[in-house]
Short mmCIF file of C-alpha atoms and ligand atoms in Angstrom, two decimals:
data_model
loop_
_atom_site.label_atom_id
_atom_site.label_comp_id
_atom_site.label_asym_id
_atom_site.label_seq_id
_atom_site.Cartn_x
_atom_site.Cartn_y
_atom_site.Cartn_z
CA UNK C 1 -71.55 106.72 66.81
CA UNK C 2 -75.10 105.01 67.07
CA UNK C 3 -74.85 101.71 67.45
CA UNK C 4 -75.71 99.04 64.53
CA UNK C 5 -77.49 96.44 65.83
CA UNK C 6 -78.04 93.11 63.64
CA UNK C 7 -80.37 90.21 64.85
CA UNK C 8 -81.59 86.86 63.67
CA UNK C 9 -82.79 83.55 65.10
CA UNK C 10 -83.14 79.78 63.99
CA UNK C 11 -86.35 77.57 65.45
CA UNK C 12 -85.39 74.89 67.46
CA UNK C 13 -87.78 72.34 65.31
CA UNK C 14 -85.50 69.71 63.75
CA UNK C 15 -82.11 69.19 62.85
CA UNK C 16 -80.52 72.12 61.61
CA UNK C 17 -79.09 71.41 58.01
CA UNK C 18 -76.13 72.83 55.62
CA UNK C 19 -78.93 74.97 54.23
CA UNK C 20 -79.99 76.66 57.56
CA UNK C 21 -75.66 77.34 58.19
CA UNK C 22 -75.19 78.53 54.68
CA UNK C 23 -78.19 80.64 54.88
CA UNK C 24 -78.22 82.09 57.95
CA UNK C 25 -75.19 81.05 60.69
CA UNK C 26 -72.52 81.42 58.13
CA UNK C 27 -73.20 84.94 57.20
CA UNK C 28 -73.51 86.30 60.98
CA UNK C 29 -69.97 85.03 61.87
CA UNK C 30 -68.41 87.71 59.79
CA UNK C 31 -70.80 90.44 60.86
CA UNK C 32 -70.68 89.90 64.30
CA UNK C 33 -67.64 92.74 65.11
CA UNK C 34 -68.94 94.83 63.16
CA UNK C 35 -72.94 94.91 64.89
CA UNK C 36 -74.35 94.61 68.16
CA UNK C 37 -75.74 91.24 67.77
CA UNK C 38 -78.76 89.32 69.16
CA UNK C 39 -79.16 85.77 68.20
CA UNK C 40 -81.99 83.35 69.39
CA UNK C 41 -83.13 80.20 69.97
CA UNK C 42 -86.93 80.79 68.33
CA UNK C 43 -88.77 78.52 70.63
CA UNK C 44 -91.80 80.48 70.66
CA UNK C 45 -92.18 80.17 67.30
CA UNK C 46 -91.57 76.06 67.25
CA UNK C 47 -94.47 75.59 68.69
CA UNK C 48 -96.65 76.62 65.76
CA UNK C 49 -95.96 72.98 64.66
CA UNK C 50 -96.59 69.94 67.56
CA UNK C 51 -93.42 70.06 69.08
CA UNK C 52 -92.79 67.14 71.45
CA UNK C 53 -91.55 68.96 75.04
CA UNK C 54 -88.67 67.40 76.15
CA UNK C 55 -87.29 67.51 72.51
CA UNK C 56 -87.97 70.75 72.00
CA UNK C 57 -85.94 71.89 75.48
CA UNK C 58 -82.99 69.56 74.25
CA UNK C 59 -83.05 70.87 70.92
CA UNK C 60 -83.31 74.49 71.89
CA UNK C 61 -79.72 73.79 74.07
CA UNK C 62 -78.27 72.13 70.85
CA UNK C 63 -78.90 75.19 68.89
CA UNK C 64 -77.19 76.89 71.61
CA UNK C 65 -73.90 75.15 71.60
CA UNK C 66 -74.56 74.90 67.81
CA UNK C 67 -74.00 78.86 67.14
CA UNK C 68 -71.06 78.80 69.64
CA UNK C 69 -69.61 75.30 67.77
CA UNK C 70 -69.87 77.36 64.58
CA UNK C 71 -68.29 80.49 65.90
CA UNK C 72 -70.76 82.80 67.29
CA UNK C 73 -68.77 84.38 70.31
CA UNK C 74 -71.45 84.67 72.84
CA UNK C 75 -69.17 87.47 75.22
CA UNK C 76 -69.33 89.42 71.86
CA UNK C 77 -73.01 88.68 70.96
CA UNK C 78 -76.70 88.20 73.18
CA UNK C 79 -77.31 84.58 72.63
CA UNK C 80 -80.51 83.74 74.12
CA UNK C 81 -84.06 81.73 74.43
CA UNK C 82 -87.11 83.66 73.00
CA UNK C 83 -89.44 82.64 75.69
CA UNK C 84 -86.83 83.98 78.74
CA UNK C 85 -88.03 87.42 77.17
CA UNK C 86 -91.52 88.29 77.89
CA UNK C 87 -91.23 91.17 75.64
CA UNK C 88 -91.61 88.83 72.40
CA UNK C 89 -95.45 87.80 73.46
CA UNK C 90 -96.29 91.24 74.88
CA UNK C 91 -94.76 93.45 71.74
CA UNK C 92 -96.88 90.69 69.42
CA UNK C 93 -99.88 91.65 71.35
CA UNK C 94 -100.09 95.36 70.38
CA UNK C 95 -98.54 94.77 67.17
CA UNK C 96 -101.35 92.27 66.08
CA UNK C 97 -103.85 95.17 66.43
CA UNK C 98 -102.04 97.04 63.56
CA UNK C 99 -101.93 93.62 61.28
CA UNK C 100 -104.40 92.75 59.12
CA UNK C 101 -105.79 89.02 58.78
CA UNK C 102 -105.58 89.53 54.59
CA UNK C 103 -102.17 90.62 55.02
CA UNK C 104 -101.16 87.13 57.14
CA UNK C 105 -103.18 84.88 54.69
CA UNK C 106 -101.27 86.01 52.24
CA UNK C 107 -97.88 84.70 53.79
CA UNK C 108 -95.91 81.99 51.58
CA UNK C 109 -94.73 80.13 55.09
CA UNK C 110 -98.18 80.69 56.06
CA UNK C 111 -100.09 78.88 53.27
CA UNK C 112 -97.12 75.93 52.57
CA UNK C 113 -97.77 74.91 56.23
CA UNK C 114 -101.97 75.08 56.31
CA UNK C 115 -101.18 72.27 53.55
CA UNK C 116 -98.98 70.61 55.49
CA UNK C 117 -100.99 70.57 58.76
CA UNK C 118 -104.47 70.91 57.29
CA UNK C 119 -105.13 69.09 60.78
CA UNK C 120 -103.83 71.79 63.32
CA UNK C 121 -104.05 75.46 61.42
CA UNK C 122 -104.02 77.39 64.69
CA UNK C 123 -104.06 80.84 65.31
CA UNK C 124 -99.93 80.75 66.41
CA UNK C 125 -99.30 79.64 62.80
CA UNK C 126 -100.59 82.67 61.81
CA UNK C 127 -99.22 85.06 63.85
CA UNK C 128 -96.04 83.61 63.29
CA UNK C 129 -94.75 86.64 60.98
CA UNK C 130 -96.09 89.26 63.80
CA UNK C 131 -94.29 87.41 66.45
CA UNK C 132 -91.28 87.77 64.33
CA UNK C 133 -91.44 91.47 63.50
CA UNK C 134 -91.84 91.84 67.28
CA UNK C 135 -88.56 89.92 67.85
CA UNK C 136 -86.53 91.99 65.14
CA UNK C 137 -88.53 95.57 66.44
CA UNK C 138 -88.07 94.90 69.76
CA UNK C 139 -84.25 95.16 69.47
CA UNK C 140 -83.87 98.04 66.88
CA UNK C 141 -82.27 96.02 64.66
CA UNK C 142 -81.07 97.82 61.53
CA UNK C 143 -80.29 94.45 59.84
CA UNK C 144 -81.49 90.58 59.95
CA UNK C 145 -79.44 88.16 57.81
CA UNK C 146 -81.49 85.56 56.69
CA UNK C 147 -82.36 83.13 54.07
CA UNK C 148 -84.50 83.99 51.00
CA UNK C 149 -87.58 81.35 52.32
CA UNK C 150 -87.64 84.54 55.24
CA UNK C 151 -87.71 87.65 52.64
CA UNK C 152 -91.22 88.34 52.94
CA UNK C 153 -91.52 88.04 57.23
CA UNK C 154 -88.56 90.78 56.87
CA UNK C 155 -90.87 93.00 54.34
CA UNK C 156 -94.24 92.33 56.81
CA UNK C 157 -91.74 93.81 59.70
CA UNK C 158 -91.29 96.53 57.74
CA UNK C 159 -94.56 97.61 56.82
CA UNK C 160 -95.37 97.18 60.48
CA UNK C 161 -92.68 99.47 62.16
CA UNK C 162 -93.56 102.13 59.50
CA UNK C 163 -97.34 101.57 60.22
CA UNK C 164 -96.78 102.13 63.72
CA UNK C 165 -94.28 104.62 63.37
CA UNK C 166 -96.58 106.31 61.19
CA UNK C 167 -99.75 106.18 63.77
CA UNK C 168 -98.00 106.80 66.63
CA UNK C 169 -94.65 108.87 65.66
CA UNK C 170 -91.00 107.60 65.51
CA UNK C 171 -90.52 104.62 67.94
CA UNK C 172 -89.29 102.03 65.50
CA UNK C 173 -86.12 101.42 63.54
CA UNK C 174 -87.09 100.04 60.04
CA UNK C 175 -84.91 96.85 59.51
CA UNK C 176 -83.86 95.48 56.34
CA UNK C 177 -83.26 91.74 55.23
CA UNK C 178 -79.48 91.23 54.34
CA UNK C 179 -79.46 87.94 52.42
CA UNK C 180 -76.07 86.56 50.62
CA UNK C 181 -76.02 86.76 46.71
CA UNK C 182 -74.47 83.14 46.75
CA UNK C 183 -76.56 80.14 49.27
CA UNK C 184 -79.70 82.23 50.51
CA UNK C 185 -81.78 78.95 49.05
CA UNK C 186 -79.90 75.82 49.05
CA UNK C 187 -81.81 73.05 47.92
CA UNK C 188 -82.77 69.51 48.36
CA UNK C 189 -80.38 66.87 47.25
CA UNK C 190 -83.49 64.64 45.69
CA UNK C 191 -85.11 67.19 44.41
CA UNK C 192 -83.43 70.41 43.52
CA UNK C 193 -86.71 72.30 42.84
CA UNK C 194 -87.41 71.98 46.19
CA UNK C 195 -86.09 74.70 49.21
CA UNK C 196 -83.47 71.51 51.69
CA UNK C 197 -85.30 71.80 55.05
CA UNK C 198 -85.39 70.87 58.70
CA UNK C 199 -88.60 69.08 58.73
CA UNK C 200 -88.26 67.12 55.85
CA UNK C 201 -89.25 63.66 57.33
CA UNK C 202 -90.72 61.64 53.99
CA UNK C 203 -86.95 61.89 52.14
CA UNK C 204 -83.80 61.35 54.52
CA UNK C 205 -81.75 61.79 51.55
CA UNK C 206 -82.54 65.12 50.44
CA UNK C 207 -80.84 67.74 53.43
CA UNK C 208 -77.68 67.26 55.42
CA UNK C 209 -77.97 67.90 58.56
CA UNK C 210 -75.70 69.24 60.81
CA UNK C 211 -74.98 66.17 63.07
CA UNK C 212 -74.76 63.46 60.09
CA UNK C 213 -71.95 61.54 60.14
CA UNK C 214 -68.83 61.27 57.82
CA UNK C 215 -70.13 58.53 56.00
CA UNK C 216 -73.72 59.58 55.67
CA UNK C 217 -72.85 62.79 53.97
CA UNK C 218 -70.46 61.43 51.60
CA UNK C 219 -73.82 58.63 50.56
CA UNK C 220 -76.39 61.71 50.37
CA UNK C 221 -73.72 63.64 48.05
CA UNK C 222 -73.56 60.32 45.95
CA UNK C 223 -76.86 59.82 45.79
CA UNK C 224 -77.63 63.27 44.77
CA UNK C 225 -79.99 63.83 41.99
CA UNK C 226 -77.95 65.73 39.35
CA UNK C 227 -78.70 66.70 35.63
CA UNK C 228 -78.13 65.47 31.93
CA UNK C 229 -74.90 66.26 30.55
CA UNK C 230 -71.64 66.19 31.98
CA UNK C 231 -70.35 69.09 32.39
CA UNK C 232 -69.64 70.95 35.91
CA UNK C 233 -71.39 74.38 34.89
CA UNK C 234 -73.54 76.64 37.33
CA UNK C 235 -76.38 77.01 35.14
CA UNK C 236 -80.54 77.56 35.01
CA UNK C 237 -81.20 74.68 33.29
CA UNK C 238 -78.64 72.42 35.52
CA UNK C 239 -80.28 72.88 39.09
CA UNK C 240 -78.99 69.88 40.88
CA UNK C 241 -75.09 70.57 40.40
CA UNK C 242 -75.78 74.20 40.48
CA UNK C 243 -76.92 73.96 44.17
CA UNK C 244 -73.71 71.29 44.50
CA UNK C 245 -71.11 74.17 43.28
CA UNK C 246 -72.96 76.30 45.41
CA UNK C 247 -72.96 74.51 48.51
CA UNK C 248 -69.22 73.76 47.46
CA UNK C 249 -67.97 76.98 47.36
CA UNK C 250 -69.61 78.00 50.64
CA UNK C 251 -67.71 75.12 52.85
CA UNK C 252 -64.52 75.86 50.56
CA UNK C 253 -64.52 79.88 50.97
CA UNK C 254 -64.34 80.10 46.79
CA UNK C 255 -66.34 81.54 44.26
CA UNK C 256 -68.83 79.19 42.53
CA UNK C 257 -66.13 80.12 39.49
CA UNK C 258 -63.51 79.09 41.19
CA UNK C 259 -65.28 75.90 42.15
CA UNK C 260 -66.29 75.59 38.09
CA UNK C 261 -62.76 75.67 36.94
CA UNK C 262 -61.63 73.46 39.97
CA UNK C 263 -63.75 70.37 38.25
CA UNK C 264 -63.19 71.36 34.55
CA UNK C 265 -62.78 68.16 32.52
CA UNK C 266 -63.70 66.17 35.45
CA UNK C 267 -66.94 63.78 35.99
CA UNK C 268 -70.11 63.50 38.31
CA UNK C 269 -68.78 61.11 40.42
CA UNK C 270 -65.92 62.98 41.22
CA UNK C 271 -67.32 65.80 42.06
CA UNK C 272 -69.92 64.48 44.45
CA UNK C 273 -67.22 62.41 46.13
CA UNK C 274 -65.52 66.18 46.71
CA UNK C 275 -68.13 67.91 47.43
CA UNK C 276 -69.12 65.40 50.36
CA UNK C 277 -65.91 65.00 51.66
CA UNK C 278 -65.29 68.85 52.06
CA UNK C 279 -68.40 69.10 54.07
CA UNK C 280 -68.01 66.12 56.35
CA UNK C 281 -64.39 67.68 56.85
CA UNK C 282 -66.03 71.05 57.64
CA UNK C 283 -68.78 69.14 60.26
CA UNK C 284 -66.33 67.17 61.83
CA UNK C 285 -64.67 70.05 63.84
CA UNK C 286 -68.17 71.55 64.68
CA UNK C 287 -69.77 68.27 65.62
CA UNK C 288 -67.13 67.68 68.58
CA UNK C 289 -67.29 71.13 69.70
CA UNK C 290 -71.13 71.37 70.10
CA UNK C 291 -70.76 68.07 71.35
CA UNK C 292 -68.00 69.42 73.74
CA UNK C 293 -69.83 72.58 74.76
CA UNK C 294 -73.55 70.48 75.25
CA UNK C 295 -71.90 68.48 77.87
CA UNK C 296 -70.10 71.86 79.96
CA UNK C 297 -73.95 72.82 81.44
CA UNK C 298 -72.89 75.15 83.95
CA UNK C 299 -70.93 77.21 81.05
CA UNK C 300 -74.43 77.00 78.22
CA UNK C 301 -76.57 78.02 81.05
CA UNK C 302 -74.55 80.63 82.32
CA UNK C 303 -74.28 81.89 79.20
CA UNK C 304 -77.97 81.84 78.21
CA UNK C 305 -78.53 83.05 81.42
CA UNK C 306 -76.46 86.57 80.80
CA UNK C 307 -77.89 86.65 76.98
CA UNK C 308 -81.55 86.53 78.76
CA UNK C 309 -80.57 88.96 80.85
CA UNK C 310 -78.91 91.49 78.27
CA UNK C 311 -81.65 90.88 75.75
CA UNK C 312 -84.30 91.79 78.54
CA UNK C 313 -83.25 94.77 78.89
CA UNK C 314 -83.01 95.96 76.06
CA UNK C 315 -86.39 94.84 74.98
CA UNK C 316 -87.85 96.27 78.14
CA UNK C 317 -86.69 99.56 76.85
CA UNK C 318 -88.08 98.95 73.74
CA UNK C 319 -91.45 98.18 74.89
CA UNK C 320 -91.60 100.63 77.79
CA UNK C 321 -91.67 103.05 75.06
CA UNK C 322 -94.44 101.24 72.90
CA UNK C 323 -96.76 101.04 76.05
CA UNK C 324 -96.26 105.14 76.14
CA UNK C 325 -96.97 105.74 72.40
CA UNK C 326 -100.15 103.35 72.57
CA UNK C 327 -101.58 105.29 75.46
CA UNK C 328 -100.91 102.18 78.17
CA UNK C 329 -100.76 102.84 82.22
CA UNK C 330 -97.56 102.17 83.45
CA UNK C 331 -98.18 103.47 86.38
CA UNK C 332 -97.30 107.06 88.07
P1 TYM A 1 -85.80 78.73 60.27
O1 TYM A 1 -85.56 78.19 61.64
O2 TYM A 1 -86.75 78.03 59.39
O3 TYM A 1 -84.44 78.81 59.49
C1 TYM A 1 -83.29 79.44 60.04
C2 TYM A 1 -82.54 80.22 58.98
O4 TYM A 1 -82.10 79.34 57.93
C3 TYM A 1 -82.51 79.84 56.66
N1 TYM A 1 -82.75 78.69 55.78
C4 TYM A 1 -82.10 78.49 54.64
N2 TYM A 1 -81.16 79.18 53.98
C5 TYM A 1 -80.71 78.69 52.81
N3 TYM A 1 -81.15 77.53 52.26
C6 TYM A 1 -82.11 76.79 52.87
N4 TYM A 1 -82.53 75.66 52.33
C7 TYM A 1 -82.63 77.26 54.10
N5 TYM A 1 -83.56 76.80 54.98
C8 TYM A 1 -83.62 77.69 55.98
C9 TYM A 1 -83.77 80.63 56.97
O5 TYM A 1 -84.05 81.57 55.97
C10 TYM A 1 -83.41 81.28 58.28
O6 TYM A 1 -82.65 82.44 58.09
N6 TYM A 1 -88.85 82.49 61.25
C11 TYM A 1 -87.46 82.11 61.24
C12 TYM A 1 -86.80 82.22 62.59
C13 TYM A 1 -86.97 83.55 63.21
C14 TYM A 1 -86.30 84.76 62.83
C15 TYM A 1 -86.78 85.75 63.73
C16 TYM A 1 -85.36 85.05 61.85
C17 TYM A 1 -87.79 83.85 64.25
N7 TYM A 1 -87.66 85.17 64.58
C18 TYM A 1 -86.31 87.07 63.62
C19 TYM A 1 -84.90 86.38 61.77
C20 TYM A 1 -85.40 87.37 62.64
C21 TYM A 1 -87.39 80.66 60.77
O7 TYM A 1 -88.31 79.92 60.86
O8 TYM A 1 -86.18 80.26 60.36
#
């Protein structure tokens, strides 16, 4: 049987919130017996935004112990830092020369952060979807659960393993996005128009992250911005307690149905209160065990260690094969 091979990765560029683990984390848990998984710590692409250094090394081993805290079984799965694999930068490289600028300029992620860092639009920022086709190429993955806000880097990766597949015959695996019909956008608390993220800094209140404590969850549920009315109804025209039953339902394991009938009758109040409590019950557990792992350093750098190793070689493969198609020496 050929082997199925799934990868994703998270950037190490703020605290990770309930969005990124109900987008992304949740969904690999479950997939990872059935796939040969890679999972990494996207450091290279951090860096697009100023990262401060020392942060951004701690942060990258938080994410580490994060997946593990969360249930990613690294003997089962290739946990490991982008930049340990010099394959990344050097598959980027050729693929760039088959990328066209119109097609980058294009990019949502692409324009949203020119606005937001009019001062420093450099070249990375740009490249950033290239960088992250060569991560998902690189590793023939057939399949790269992510959140919606990553749809359209998935479709760019696409078009670029079938342009170079086309140009220079089969050498790529075409991978598709696998994103979950319930929690692929949760949204911010304040402002439920608006996709939660890491790097919100003007609004504290509007993600969760991962490391808040008991009693600063339960206050950014209560404080959440919900709609007129009063009923408990997932619904178009009710966004803010639509993204609460849907961020429900993910920490409970029910359907957003479920969750409806759960608070039938029942008020606004109430249902924030529950809401917040299940997820500071559900980040408790996590919290001690990244917490836990973080401080073991001989075990988290042994095991990003092996990952580097295992995901090296498989990328070398991968791009020992490129630098044949594209016509590069690689010696007799
Ligand atoms: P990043 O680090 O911004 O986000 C990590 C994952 O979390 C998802 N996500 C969300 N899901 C639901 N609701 C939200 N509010 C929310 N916010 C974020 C993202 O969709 C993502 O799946 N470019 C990627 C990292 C990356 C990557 C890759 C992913 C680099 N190389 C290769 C897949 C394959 C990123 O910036 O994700």
């Amino acid at each position: 049987m050929e082997e199925k091979i799934l990868y994703s990765a998270i950037q190490p560029s703020g605290n990770l919130t309930i969005g990124n683990y109900i987008g992304s984390i949740r969904n690999w848990i479950g997939l990872q017996s059935k796939f040969t998984c890679f999972f990494a710590m996207a450091n290279m692409h951090a860096i697009t935004v100023r990262q401060d250094p020392a942060q951004l090394r701690r942060r990258t081993l938080e994410l580490a112990a994060l997946y593990i805290a969360c249930g990613i079984d690294p003997e089962q799965c290739t946990l490991y830092v982008q930049s340990q694999v010099p394959q990344h930068a050097e598959l980027c490289w050729v693929l760039n020369s088959l990328t066209y600028v119109g097609e980058m300029e294009r990019m949502t992620q692409f324009k949203d952060k020119s606005a937001k860092h009019a001062e420093n639009i450099n070249m990375g920022l740009m490249d950033y979807p290239v960088l992250m086709a060569a991560d998902i190429l690189l590793y023939q993955a057939e399949l790269v659960p992510v959140g919606q806000d990553q749809t359209q880097h998935v479709e760019i990766a696409r078009d670029i393993a079938i342009r170079f597949n086309n140009r220079y015959g089969e050498t790529f695996r075409v991978p598709e996005a696998f994103i979950v019909k319930q929690g692929a956008k949760i949204m911010s608390l304040q402002e439920p128009s608006k996709k939660m993220s890491k790097s919100e800094t003007e609004n504290p209140n509007a993600s969760v992250y991962l490391t808040d404590d008991r009693d600063t969850i339960i206050r950014k549920f209560k404080r959440a911005v919900t709609d007129s009315g009063s009923e408990i109804r997932f619904s178009e025209d009710k966004p803010g307690i639509s993204n609460l039953l849907t961020i429900y339902s993910a920490y409970r394991g029910v359907s957003v149905g479920d969750a409806e009938r759960e608070f039938e009758g029942k008020g606004y109040g109430e249902f924030k209160l529950a809401v917040g409590e299940t997820v500071a019950d559900a980040l408790a557990p996590v919290q001690a065990e990244q917490k836990r792992i973080l401080a073991d350093k001989a075990y988290l750098s042994g095991i990003l260690a092996a990952g580097a190793e295992r995901a090296f070689k498989a990328a070398r493969k991968t791009l020992s094969k490129v630098y044949r198609k594209v016509g590069f020496y690689q010696g007799d």
